[in-house]
Amino acid sequence: VSTQSTGTLSPPPSISLSVKPTRNQEVENAENKMMASGLLMFGSGCILYGTVRYFSTMVLLQRGVIRPSYYGAGFLSLGALSLTGYGFSILFKKDKEAK
């Protein structure tokens, strides 16, 4: 490590600070981004569904009629199970590749 006249440290000329990711790292980064995007979209969808359901339930309560939301609960469960399965598949795939 050398010091310049300004007193700051700089790396030796033989050390490169930019490291190009390997193909495995690129695939892993893409999978992580896909999983994060899926979780964000699922969470946003749940919040949107909850907001719509809240206001529709409020109207139904004012009318004196209420009905359960079978489809909403089913889609929510299906989405959660799908994301969980995808997460486990990535986890097991990485474990298998590590061995």
CSV table of C-alpha atoms in Angstrom, one decimal:
chain,number,residue,atom,x,y,z
A,1,VAL,CA,0.0,0.0,0.0
A,2,SER,CA,1.5,3.3,-1.0
A,3,THR,CA,0.7,6.8,0.2
A,4,GLN,CA,0.6,9.7,-2.2
A,5,SER,CA,1.5,13.2,-1.5
A,6,THR,CA,-2.1,13.9,-0.3
A,7,GLY,CA,-1.7,11.4,2.5
A,8,THR,CA,-4.4,9.0,1.2
A,9,LEU,CA,-3.9,5.3,0.8
A,10,SER,CA,-4.1,3.7,-2.6
A,11,PRO,CA,-3.9,0.0,-3.5
A,12,PRO,CA,-0.7,-1.4,-5.1
A,13,PRO,CA,-0.9,-1.4,-8.9
A,14,SER,CA,-1.1,-5.2,-9.0
A,15,ILE,CA,-4.4,-5.3,-7.1
A,16,SER,CA,-7.5,-4.7,-9.1
A,17,LEU,CA,-10.6,-3.4,-7.2
A,18,SER,CA,-13.1,-4.4,-9.8
A,19,VAL,CA,-14.0,-8.0,-9.7
A,20,LYS,CA,-16.2,-9.5,-12.4
A,21,PRO,CA,-18.8,-11.9,-10.9
A,22,THR,CA,-18.7,-15.5,-12.0
A,23,ARG,CA,-21.5,-17.2,-13.9
A,24,ASN,CA,-22.7,-18.8,-10.7
A,25,GLN,CA,-22.8,-15.5,-8.9
A,26,GLU,CA,-24.7,-13.9,-11.7
A,27,VAL,CA,-27.3,-16.8,-11.6
A,28,GLU,CA,-27.5,-16.5,-7.8
A,29,ASN,CA,-28.0,-12.7,-8.0
A,30,ALA,CA,-30.7,-13.2,-10.6
A,31,GLU,CA,-32.5,-15.8,-8.5
A,32,ASN,CA,-32.3,-13.5,-5.4
A,33,LYS,CA,-33.7,-10.6,-7.4
A,34,MET,CA,-36.5,-12.8,-8.8
A,35,MET,CA,-37.4,-14.0,-5.3
A,36,ALA,CA,-37.3,-10.5,-3.8
A,37,SER,CA,-39.5,-9.2,-6.7
A,38,GLY,CA,-41.9,-12.0,-6.1
A,39,LEU,CA,-42.1,-11.3,-2.4
A,40,LEU,CA,-42.6,-7.6,-3.0
A,41,MET,CA,-45.4,-8.2,-5.6
A,42,PHE,CA,-47.1,-10.7,-3.3
A,43,GLY,CA,-46.9,-8.4,-0.4
A,44,SER,CA,-48.2,-5.5,-2.4
A,45,GLY,CA,-51.0,-7.6,-3.7
A,46,CYS,CA,-51.9,-8.7,-0.2
A,47,ILE,CA,-52.0,-5.0,0.9
A,48,LEU,CA,-54.1,-4.1,-2.1
A,49,TYR,CA,-56.5,-7.0,-1.5
A,50,GLY,CA,-56.8,-6.1,2.2
A,51,THR,CA,-57.6,-2.5,1.4
A,52,VAL,CA,-60.3,-3.4,-1.1
A,53,ARG,CA,-61.7,-6.0,1.2
A,54,TYR,CA,-61.8,-3.6,4.1
A,55,PHE,CA,-63.9,-1.0,2.2
A,56,SER,CA,-66.2,-3.6,0.6
A,57,THR,CA,-66.8,-5.2,4.1
A,58,MET,CA,-67.6,-1.8,5.5
A,59,VAL,CA,-70.3,-1.2,2.8
A,60,LEU,CA,-71.7,-4.7,3.5
A,61,LEU,CA,-71.8,-4.0,7.2
A,62,GLN,CA,-73.7,-0.8,6.6
A,63,ARG,CA,-76.2,-2.8,4.6
A,64,GLY,CA,-76.5,-5.5,7.2
A,65,VAL,CA,-75.2,-8.2,4.9
A,66,ILE,CA,-71.8,-9.8,5.2
A,67,ARG,CA,-70.2,-12.7,3.2
A,68,PRO,CA,-66.9,-14.5,3.6
A,69,SER,CA,-64.2,-14.2,1.0
A,70,TYR,CA,-63.4,-17.7,0.0
A,71,TYR,CA,-61.6,-16.8,-3.3
A,72,GLY,CA,-59.4,-14.2,-1.6
A,73,ALA,CA,-58.3,-16.6,1.1
A,74,GLY,CA,-57.7,-19.3,-1.5
A,75,PHE,CA,-55.5,-17.1,-3.7
A,76,LEU,CA,-53.6,-15.8,-0.7
A,77,SER,CA,-52.9,-19.4,0.4
A,78,LEU,CA,-51.9,-20.5,-3.1
A,79,GLY,CA,-49.6,-17.5,-3.5
A,80,ALA,CA,-47.9,-18.1,-0.1
A,81,LEU,CA,-47.5,-21.8,-0.9
A,82,SER,CA,-46.1,-21.1,-4.3
A,83,LEU,CA,-43.5,-18.7,-3.0
A,84,THR,CA,-42.5,-21.1,-0.2
A,85,GLY,CA,-42.1,-23.9,-2.6
A,86,TYR,CA,-40.0,-21.8,-4.9
A,87,GLY,CA,-37.8,-20.7,-2.0
A,88,PHE,CA,-37.2,-24.2,-0.9
A,89,SER,CA,-36.4,-25.3,-4.4
A,90,ILE,CA,-33.7,-22.6,-4.7
A,91,LEU,CA,-32.4,-23.6,-1.2
A,92,PHE,CA,-32.2,-27.3,-2.1
A,93,LYS,CA,-30.7,-26.6,-5.5
A,94,LYS,CA,-27.9,-24.6,-3.8
A,95,ASP,CA,-27.3,-27.3,-1.3
A,96,LYS,CA,-27.1,-29.9,-4.0
A,97,GLU,CA,-24.6,-27.8,-6.0
A,98,ALA,CA,-22.5,-27.2,-3.0
A,99,LYS,CA,-21.9,-31.0,-2.5
